[in-house]
């Protein structure tokens, strides 16, 4: 019973994450996705990554409040899709925006603070994805949790990256930052414990 | 839990939502990345969201802004223009015109009901013969001609557009600027009822309205500076700035103010919208300059929007003054364009 619930939920996550991508790239490759498909795929994957990151952060409080522990079994999958979207976001920028101009690519990441911040968020997600396998988790022991706590930093950096990237329309990124703060505030006890230990 | 069963005679919520609001919500969702695979299906089904199943077969009737053909002297050698034109459909569906929404696809969707006739363009200030042009005189006062220009956006994308219009200089000569006229200020229509971005911070990106822009008088008098009333041989669609807009091809696109109602000649440099909002990012001059980066975008190269989807290899080097240096570099002799960006 429980395993079927998890199975269907995971299937739903796979479909919910993959179908939009199939649709996105089909439309973009056939020049049917707005007048500037490059901008469209970059925005879609970027905001998609942020949505998935927030969903990942929602899993643990939701399973606690609803007392549905099985929900926790979907967290890694959601996190990995957040990473996948972030990876595509970065690759879209490299392939389609700067079109393999590696000097420009590196230059922009170093010179534009909002890109540096976004790249930092991506590096964190990359490390979390690489250490997401059970084998690695077991081998890492306690340090695994320490590393994976950096997901909180990643989501904040991603939100700042978004906020900083827009010209003036700050309402949408503002909403994302508020959602992030709300989800992190659910973990205030955890943060308090860390600071106590250090202080 | 309260379970309310509505009577059949009651309107359901989706019936009372205005279509414009409904569409805006969809755009917000799309912007947030929530609508993906479902878009195809839901757009096919969107008419059913308002009515019955049978509406599926009824064509959605949306007002489309009427365009008229223009008579103008066509560019003699238009076919041999060295660069490929951006397709008309892309020029009219990729617009930064925050008065109709801050996302680029929104103006084409939200501006179709825009009313351009009657229209009044008032030219005033330090001039001997102030003048007001009504809608018809926008097209008949000065002979129209076609100009193919590159348009370079500060966001590092560009287009090639066949405009129809007349040189601003010809209009300014008619109003006879006096000796105090050193700058020219422009203003977009302020009409929050027609321009939803002006009444909604969310749609309008939170910039101050009406949109204002300005040029130095010698820039305004340069033969390249165009007042455009059309593109691709027809009158301008509202998302491109109907009925009359400015085109300054050697400057970033935001200088080319749309839907102008006021031109005022001034002794002092006028304020400009983006400069007021973020002076460290957007200067008064805004000349296309590959050497001076915007804080968020390198300006050394750009993506030319033409045909072809995602795989179009269309990144090109940006030229100083957008390639019009020969005609305009002299205007800035002795100026440090890093300071006066």
Short mmCIF file of N, CA, C and O in Angstrom, two decimals, chain A residues 19-21 23-31 34-39 41 43-44 47-48 51 92 95-101 104 108 111-115 162 164-172 175-176 179, chain B residues 28 30-40 90 93-94 96 98 102-105 154-157 201-202 205-207 274 277 282 293-298 301 303 305-315:
data_model
loop_
_atom_site.label_atom_id
_atom_site.label_comp_id
_atom_site.label_asym_id
_atom_site.label_seq_id
_atom_site.Cartn_x
_atom_site.Cartn_y
_atom_site.Cartn_z
N UNK A 19 7.66 16.24 -18.77
CA UNK A 19 6.79 16.65 -19.88
C UNK A 19 6.96 18.14 -20.25
O UNK A 19 7.05 18.46 -21.42
N UNK A 20 7.01 19.02 -19.25
CA UNK A 20 7.22 20.43 -19.62
C UNK A 20 8.52 20.64 -20.39
O UNK A 20 8.57 21.48 -21.28
N UNK A 21 9.54 19.86 -20.07
CA UNK A 21 10.81 20.01 -20.78
C UNK A 21 10.70 19.54 -22.22
O UNK A 21 11.21 20.18 -23.15
N UNK A 23 8.00 19.48 -24.00
CA UNK A 23 7.20 20.51 -24.67
C UNK A 23 8.06 21.75 -24.97
O UNK A 23 8.04 22.28 -26.08
N UNK A 24 8.84 22.15 -23.98
CA UNK A 24 9.67 23.36 -24.10
C UNK A 24 10.64 23.24 -25.26
O UNK A 24 10.71 24.10 -26.14
N UNK A 25 11.41 22.15 -25.28
CA UNK A 25 12.45 22.03 -26.31
C UNK A 25 11.87 21.72 -27.68
O UNK A 25 12.42 22.13 -28.70
N UNK A 26 10.74 21.03 -27.69
CA UNK A 26 10.08 20.81 -28.99
C UNK A 26 9.70 22.15 -29.61
O UNK A 26 10.02 22.44 -30.77
N UNK A 27 9.01 22.99 -28.82
CA UNK A 27 8.58 24.29 -29.33
C UNK A 27 9.77 25.18 -29.68
O UNK A 27 9.78 25.87 -30.69
N UNK A 28 10.80 25.14 -28.83
CA UNK A 28 11.95 26.02 -29.04
C UNK A 28 12.74 25.62 -30.28
O UNK A 28 13.15 26.48 -31.06
N UNK A 29 12.91 24.32 -30.48
CA UNK A 29 13.70 23.87 -31.63
C UNK A 29 12.96 24.13 -32.94
O UNK A 29 13.57 24.37 -33.97
N UNK A 30 11.62 24.10 -32.88
CA UNK A 30 10.86 24.32 -34.10
C UNK A 30 10.46 25.79 -34.26
O UNK A 30 9.58 26.12 -35.05
N UNK A 31 11.10 26.67 -33.48
CA UNK A 31 10.86 28.12 -33.56
C UNK A 31 9.39 28.49 -33.34
O UNK A 31 8.85 29.36 -34.00
N UNK A 34 7.79 31.68 -28.61
CA UNK A 34 7.99 33.14 -28.59
C UNK A 34 8.98 33.57 -29.69
O UNK A 34 9.57 32.74 -30.37
N UNK A 35 9.13 34.88 -29.82
CA UNK A 35 10.03 35.39 -30.87
C UNK A 35 11.48 35.10 -30.52
O UNK A 35 12.33 35.03 -31.39
N UNK A 36 11.77 34.94 -29.25
CA UNK A 36 13.14 34.69 -28.82
C UNK A 36 13.20 33.41 -27.98
O UNK A 36 13.16 33.47 -26.75
N UNK A 37 13.28 32.26 -28.66
CA UNK A 37 13.26 30.99 -27.91
C UNK A 37 14.42 30.86 -26.92
O UNK A 37 14.29 30.16 -25.92
N UNK A 38 15.52 31.54 -27.19
CA UNK A 38 16.67 31.45 -26.29
C UNK A 38 16.31 32.01 -24.91
O UNK A 38 16.50 31.37 -23.88
N UNK A 39 15.77 33.21 -24.93
CA UNK A 39 15.36 33.81 -23.67
C UNK A 39 14.31 32.94 -22.98
O UNK A 39 14.36 32.72 -21.77
N UNK A 41 13.74 29.62 -23.10
CA UNK A 41 14.21 28.39 -22.45
C UNK A 41 15.05 28.71 -21.21
O UNK A 41 14.99 27.99 -20.21
N UNK A 43 14.67 31.35 -19.20
CA UNK A 43 13.76 31.74 -18.12
C UNK A 43 12.98 30.54 -17.58
O UNK A 43 12.83 30.37 -16.38
N UNK A 44 12.48 29.72 -18.49
CA UNK A 44 11.65 28.60 -18.05
C UNK A 44 12.43 27.64 -17.15
O UNK A 44 11.95 27.24 -16.09
N UNK A 47 13.36 29.44 -13.68
CA UNK A 47 12.25 29.55 -12.73
C UNK A 47 11.77 28.16 -12.34
O UNK A 47 11.40 27.92 -11.19
N UNK A 48 11.83 27.21 -13.27
CA UNK A 48 11.48 25.83 -12.95
C UNK A 48 12.38 25.28 -11.86
O UNK A 48 11.91 24.60 -10.93
N UNK A 51 11.28 26.76 -8.58
CA UNK A 51 10.04 26.11 -8.13
C UNK A 51 10.33 24.75 -7.50
O UNK A 51 9.80 24.40 -6.44
N UNK A 92 21.68 26.02 -21.22
CA UNK A 92 20.98 26.89 -22.16
C UNK A 92 21.75 28.18 -22.36
O UNK A 92 21.87 28.69 -23.47
N UNK A 95 25.03 27.17 -24.33
CA UNK A 95 24.81 26.73 -25.71
C UNK A 95 24.14 27.81 -26.55
O UNK A 95 24.54 28.07 -27.67
N UNK A 96 23.07 28.38 -26.01
CA UNK A 96 22.20 29.20 -26.87
C UNK A 96 22.39 30.70 -26.68
O UNK A 96 22.19 31.46 -27.61
N UNK A 97 22.70 31.14 -25.46
CA UNK A 97 22.88 32.58 -25.25
C UNK A 97 24.28 33.02 -25.70
O UNK A 97 24.42 33.82 -26.60
N UNK A 98 25.33 32.48 -25.08
CA UNK A 98 26.68 32.90 -25.48
C UNK A 98 27.23 32.03 -26.61
O UNK A 98 28.29 32.30 -27.14
N UNK A 99 26.51 30.97 -26.96
CA UNK A 99 26.85 30.13 -28.11
C UNK A 99 28.31 29.69 -28.11
O UNK A 99 29.06 29.96 -29.06
N UNK A 100 28.68 29.03 -27.01
CA UNK A 100 29.99 28.39 -26.84
C UNK A 100 31.16 29.37 -26.82
O UNK A 100 32.30 28.95 -26.98
N UNK A 101 30.89 30.65 -26.65
CA UNK A 101 31.99 31.58 -26.46
C UNK A 101 32.45 31.43 -25.00
O UNK A 101 31.93 32.07 -24.09
N UNK A 104 33.61 34.47 -23.04
CA UNK A 104 32.48 35.31 -22.63
C UNK A 104 31.73 34.65 -21.46
O UNK A 104 31.39 35.30 -20.48
N UNK A 108 31.50 36.47 -17.99
CA UNK A 108 30.22 36.93 -17.44
C UNK A 108 30.02 36.41 -16.02
O UNK A 108 29.55 37.14 -15.16
N UNK A 111 32.38 38.41 -13.81
CA UNK A 111 32.20 39.87 -13.74
C UNK A 111 30.83 40.31 -13.25
O UNK A 111 30.69 41.38 -12.69
N UNK A 112 29.79 39.52 -13.54
CA UNK A 112 28.44 39.98 -13.17
C UNK A 112 28.04 39.32 -11.85
O UNK A 112 27.82 38.10 -11.82
N UNK A 113 27.93 40.13 -10.81
CA UNK A 113 27.66 39.55 -9.48
C UNK A 113 26.44 38.64 -9.46
O UNK A 113 26.45 37.59 -8.82
N UNK A 114 25.38 38.98 -10.20
CA UNK A 114 24.18 38.14 -10.14
C UNK A 114 24.45 36.76 -10.73
O UNK A 114 23.86 35.76 -10.33
N UNK A 115 25.39 36.72 -11.69
CA UNK A 115 25.75 35.43 -12.27
C UNK A 115 26.66 34.64 -11.34
O UNK A 115 26.56 33.42 -11.25
N UNK A 162 17.83 35.49 -9.05
CA UNK A 162 16.63 35.86 -9.81
C UNK A 162 16.29 37.34 -9.59
O UNK A 162 16.12 38.10 -10.54
N UNK A 164 18.12 39.75 -8.66
CA UNK A 164 19.17 40.63 -9.17
C UNK A 164 19.16 40.68 -10.71
O UNK A 164 19.66 41.61 -11.32
N UNK A 165 18.59 39.67 -11.33
CA UNK A 165 18.68 39.55 -12.78
C UNK A 165 17.64 40.39 -13.51
O UNK A 165 17.79 40.67 -14.69
N UNK A 166 16.58 40.81 -12.81
CA UNK A 166 15.51 41.52 -13.52
C UNK A 166 15.82 43.01 -13.57
O UNK A 166 16.59 43.53 -12.78
N UNK A 167 15.17 43.68 -14.53
CA UNK A 167 15.44 45.10 -14.71
C UNK A 167 14.70 45.95 -13.69
O UNK A 167 15.26 46.80 -13.04
N UNK A 168 13.41 45.74 -13.57
CA UNK A 168 12.66 46.54 -12.60
C UNK A 168 11.45 45.79 -12.06
O UNK A 168 10.88 46.18 -11.07
N UNK A 169 11.08 44.69 -12.71
CA UNK A 169 9.84 44.00 -12.32
C UNK A 169 10.13 43.06 -11.16
O UNK A 169 10.29 41.86 -11.32
N UNK A 170 10.20 43.66 -9.96
CA UNK A 170 10.71 42.90 -8.81
C UNK A 170 9.63 42.14 -8.05
O UNK A 170 9.94 41.47 -7.07
N UNK A 171 8.38 42.25 -8.48
CA UNK A 171 7.32 41.64 -7.66
C UNK A 171 7.45 40.11 -7.65
O UNK A 171 7.43 39.48 -6.59
N UNK A 172 7.61 39.53 -8.83
CA UNK A 172 7.69 38.06 -8.89
C UNK A 172 8.90 37.52 -8.12
O UNK A 172 8.74 36.64 -7.27
N UNK A 175 8.23 37.72 -4.47
CA UNK A 175 7.35 36.66 -3.95
C UNK A 175 8.17 35.40 -3.68
O UNK A 175 8.01 34.73 -2.65
N UNK A 176 9.07 35.08 -4.59
CA UNK A 176 9.92 33.89 -4.40
C UNK A 176 10.78 34.02 -3.15
O UNK A 176 10.94 33.07 -2.39
N UNK A 179 8.61 33.41 -0.14
CA UNK A 179 8.32 31.98 0.02
C UNK A 179 9.54 31.26 0.62
O UNK A 179 9.40 30.40 1.49
N UNK B 28 1.11 35.12 -15.67
CA UNK B 28 1.89 35.07 -14.45
C UNK B 28 2.36 33.65 -14.20
O UNK B 28 3.52 33.39 -13.92
N UNK B 30 2.66 31.29 -16.35
CA UNK B 30 3.63 30.88 -17.36
C UNK B 30 5.00 31.45 -17.02
O UNK B 30 6.01 30.77 -17.10
N UNK B 31 4.97 32.71 -16.58
CA UNK B 31 6.22 33.36 -16.21
C UNK B 31 6.89 32.63 -15.07
O UNK B 31 8.12 32.57 -14.99
N UNK B 32 6.12 32.06 -14.18
CA UNK B 32 6.69 31.37 -13.05
C UNK B 32 7.08 29.94 -13.42
O UNK B 32 7.61 29.20 -12.61
N UNK B 33 6.80 29.56 -14.65
CA UNK B 33 7.21 28.24 -15.10
C UNK B 33 6.24 27.14 -14.75
O UNK B 33 6.56 25.97 -14.85
N UNK B 34 5.04 27.53 -14.33
CA UNK B 34 4.09 26.49 -13.95
C UNK B 34 3.40 25.85 -15.14
O UNK B 34 2.90 24.76 -15.07
N UNK B 35 3.30 26.63 -16.23
CA UNK B 35 2.57 26.09 -17.36
C UNK B 35 3.57 25.58 -18.39
O UNK B 35 4.37 26.34 -18.91
N UNK B 36 3.58 24.32 -18.63
CA UNK B 36 4.53 23.78 -19.57
C UNK B 36 3.81 22.94 -20.59
O UNK B 36 3.19 23.43 -21.52
N UNK B 37 3.88 21.64 -20.39
CA UNK B 37 3.27 20.72 -21.34
C UNK B 37 1.79 20.99 -21.50
O UNK B 37 1.22 20.79 -22.56
N UNK B 38 1.19 21.46 -20.43
CA UNK B 38 -0.24 21.70 -20.47
C UNK B 38 -0.63 22.84 -21.39
O UNK B 38 -1.78 22.96 -21.78
N UNK B 39 0.34 23.68 -21.74
CA UNK B 39 0.00 24.90 -22.47
C UNK B 39 -0.72 24.60 -23.78
O UNK B 39 -1.71 25.22 -24.11
N UNK B 40 -0.16 23.62 -24.51
CA UNK B 40 -0.75 23.29 -25.80
C UNK B 40 -2.20 22.88 -25.64
O UNK B 40 -3.09 23.35 -26.34
N UNK B 90 8.06 38.33 -35.65
CA UNK B 90 8.91 38.46 -34.46
C UNK B 90 9.03 39.90 -34.01
O UNK B 90 9.06 40.19 -32.82
N UNK B 93 5.95 40.64 -32.01
CA UNK B 93 5.58 39.81 -30.85
C UNK B 93 6.65 39.78 -29.78
O UNK B 93 6.54 39.06 -28.80
N UNK B 94 7.69 40.56 -29.95
CA UNK B 94 8.81 40.59 -28.99
C UNK B 94 9.06 42.06 -28.66
O UNK B 94 9.83 42.73 -29.33
N UNK B 96 9.51 45.28 -25.77
CA UNK B 96 9.62 45.90 -24.45
C UNK B 96 8.77 47.16 -24.48
O UNK B 96 9.18 48.19 -25.01
N UNK B 98 6.50 48.37 -21.53
CA UNK B 98 5.97 48.03 -20.21
C UNK B 98 4.56 48.56 -19.95
O UNK B 98 3.86 48.05 -19.08
N UNK B 102 5.35 43.88 -18.68
CA UNK B 102 6.81 43.87 -18.65
C UNK B 102 7.42 42.64 -19.33
O UNK B 102 8.62 42.60 -19.55
N UNK B 103 6.58 41.65 -19.64
CA UNK B 103 7.13 40.50 -20.35
C UNK B 103 6.98 40.73 -21.85
O UNK B 103 5.99 41.31 -22.28
N UNK B 104 7.94 40.23 -22.61
CA UNK B 104 8.00 40.64 -24.02
C UNK B 104 6.82 40.18 -24.87
O UNK B 104 6.53 40.78 -25.89
N UNK B 105 6.16 39.13 -24.47
CA UNK B 105 5.02 38.67 -25.28
C UNK B 105 3.74 39.41 -24.91
O UNK B 105 2.74 39.32 -25.62
N UNK B 154 19.44 46.97 -25.03
CA UNK B 154 20.47 46.96 -23.98
C UNK B 154 20.60 45.55 -23.39
O UNK B 154 21.63 45.20 -22.83
N UNK B 155 19.57 44.72 -23.55
CA UNK B 155 19.64 43.33 -23.06
C UNK B 155 20.45 42.44 -23.99
O UNK B 155 20.46 41.22 -23.84
N UNK B 156 21.10 43.02 -24.97
CA UNK B 156 22.03 42.32 -25.87
C UNK B 156 21.35 41.39 -26.88
O UNK B 156 21.89 40.37 -27.25
N UNK B 157 20.15 41.77 -27.33
CA UNK B 157 19.58 41.13 -28.52
C UNK B 157 19.31 42.24 -29.53
O UNK B 157 19.28 43.42 -29.17
N UNK B 201 1.31 47.85 -10.93
CA UNK B 201 2.75 47.74 -10.70
C UNK B 201 3.29 46.41 -11.20
O UNK B 201 4.37 46.32 -11.74
N UNK B 202 2.47 45.37 -11.01
CA UNK B 202 2.92 44.04 -11.39
C UNK B 202 3.08 43.94 -12.91
O UNK B 202 4.10 43.47 -13.42
N UNK B 205 5.91 46.64 -14.33
CA UNK B 205 7.31 46.54 -13.94
C UNK B 205 7.76 47.60 -12.95
O UNK B 205 8.95 47.73 -12.69
N UNK B 206 6.81 48.37 -12.42
CA UNK B 206 7.17 49.32 -11.38
C UNK B 206 8.02 50.50 -11.82
O UNK B 206 8.77 51.05 -11.03
N UNK B 207 7.92 50.87 -13.11
CA UNK B 207 8.63 52.08 -13.51
C UNK B 207 7.64 53.25 -13.50
O UNK B 207 6.43 53.05 -13.47
N UNK B 274 14.48 55.48 -17.69
CA UNK B 274 15.37 54.44 -17.15
C UNK B 274 16.53 55.04 -16.38
O UNK B 274 17.04 54.45 -15.43
N UNK B 277 15.32 55.65 -12.93
CA UNK B 277 15.14 54.41 -12.18
C UNK B 277 16.47 53.83 -11.71
O UNK B 277 16.58 53.38 -10.57
N UNK B 282 21.67 52.99 -16.65
CA UNK B 282 21.15 53.57 -17.89
C UNK B 282 21.45 55.06 -17.92
O UNK B 282 20.87 55.83 -17.17
N UNK B 293 30.29 47.92 -20.64
CA UNK B 293 29.32 46.89 -20.26
C UNK B 293 28.24 47.48 -19.37
O UNK B 293 28.47 48.43 -18.63
N UNK B 294 27.05 46.93 -19.50
CA UNK B 294 25.99 47.18 -18.52
C UNK B 294 26.36 46.32 -17.30
O UNK B 294 26.99 45.28 -17.46
N UNK B 295 25.96 46.75 -16.08
CA UNK B 295 26.34 45.93 -14.91
C UNK B 295 25.92 44.46 -15.03
O UNK B 295 26.55 43.59 -14.44
N UNK B 296 24.87 44.18 -15.78
CA UNK B 296 24.42 42.79 -15.88
C UNK B 296 24.66 42.13 -17.22
O UNK B 296 24.45 40.92 -17.35
N UNK B 297 25.03 42.88 -18.23
CA UNK B 297 25.26 42.27 -19.54
C UNK B 297 26.50 42.85 -20.17
O UNK B 297 26.67 44.06 -20.24
N UNK B 298 27.34 41.98 -20.70
CA UNK B 298 28.42 42.46 -21.55
C UNK B 298 27.74 43.04 -22.79
O UNK B 298 26.74 42.52 -23.26
N UNK B 301 28.93 41.69 -27.55
CA UNK B 301 28.28 40.97 -28.63
C UNK B 301 26.77 40.92 -28.36
O UNK B 301 26.30 41.34 -27.31
N UNK B 303 22.77 38.91 -29.71
CA UNK B 303 22.09 37.87 -30.47
C UNK B 303 21.12 38.50 -31.43
O UNK B 303 20.23 39.23 -31.05
N UNK B 305 18.04 38.48 -33.62
CA UNK B 305 16.80 37.68 -33.70
C UNK B 305 16.34 37.63 -35.16
O UNK B 305 15.96 38.64 -35.75
N UNK B 306 16.46 36.45 -35.75
CA UNK B 306 15.99 36.25 -37.12
C UNK B 306 15.12 34.99 -37.12
O UNK B 306 14.47 34.69 -36.15
N UNK B 307 15.14 34.26 -38.22
CA UNK B 307 14.41 33.01 -38.22
C UNK B 307 15.28 31.94 -37.57
O UNK B 307 16.43 32.16 -37.24
N UNK B 308 14.71 30.76 -37.46
CA UNK B 308 15.48 29.68 -36.86
C UNK B 308 15.15 29.62 -35.38
O UNK B 308 14.94 30.64 -34.73
N UNK B 309 15.09 28.40 -34.85
CA UNK B 309 14.74 28.23 -33.46
C UNK B 309 15.95 28.35 -32.56
O UNK B 309 16.85 29.15 -32.79
N UNK B 310 15.95 27.47 -31.59
CA UNK B 310 16.96 27.48 -30.55
C UNK B 310 18.38 27.33 -31.10
O UNK B 310 19.34 27.84 -30.54
N UNK B 311 18.50 26.63 -32.21
CA UNK B 311 19.85 26.28 -32.68
C UNK B 311 20.44 27.32 -33.65
O UNK B 311 21.54 27.14 -34.15
N UNK B 312 19.68 28.38 -33.92
CA UNK B 312 20.21 29.40 -34.83
C UNK B 312 21.50 29.97 -34.25
O UNK B 312 21.53 30.42 -33.12
N UNK B 313 22.57 29.91 -35.04
CA UNK B 313 23.83 30.48 -34.55
C UNK B 313 23.83 31.95 -34.94
O UNK B 313 24.18 32.31 -36.05
N UNK B 314 23.44 32.76 -34.02
CA UNK B 314 23.18 34.15 -34.40
C UNK B 314 23.85 35.15 -33.48
O UNK B 314 23.40 36.27 -33.33
N UNK B 315 24.91 34.72 -32.80
CA UNK B 315 25.62 35.69 -31.95
C UNK B 315 26.64 36.43 -32.80
O UNK B 315 27.44 35.82 -33.49
#
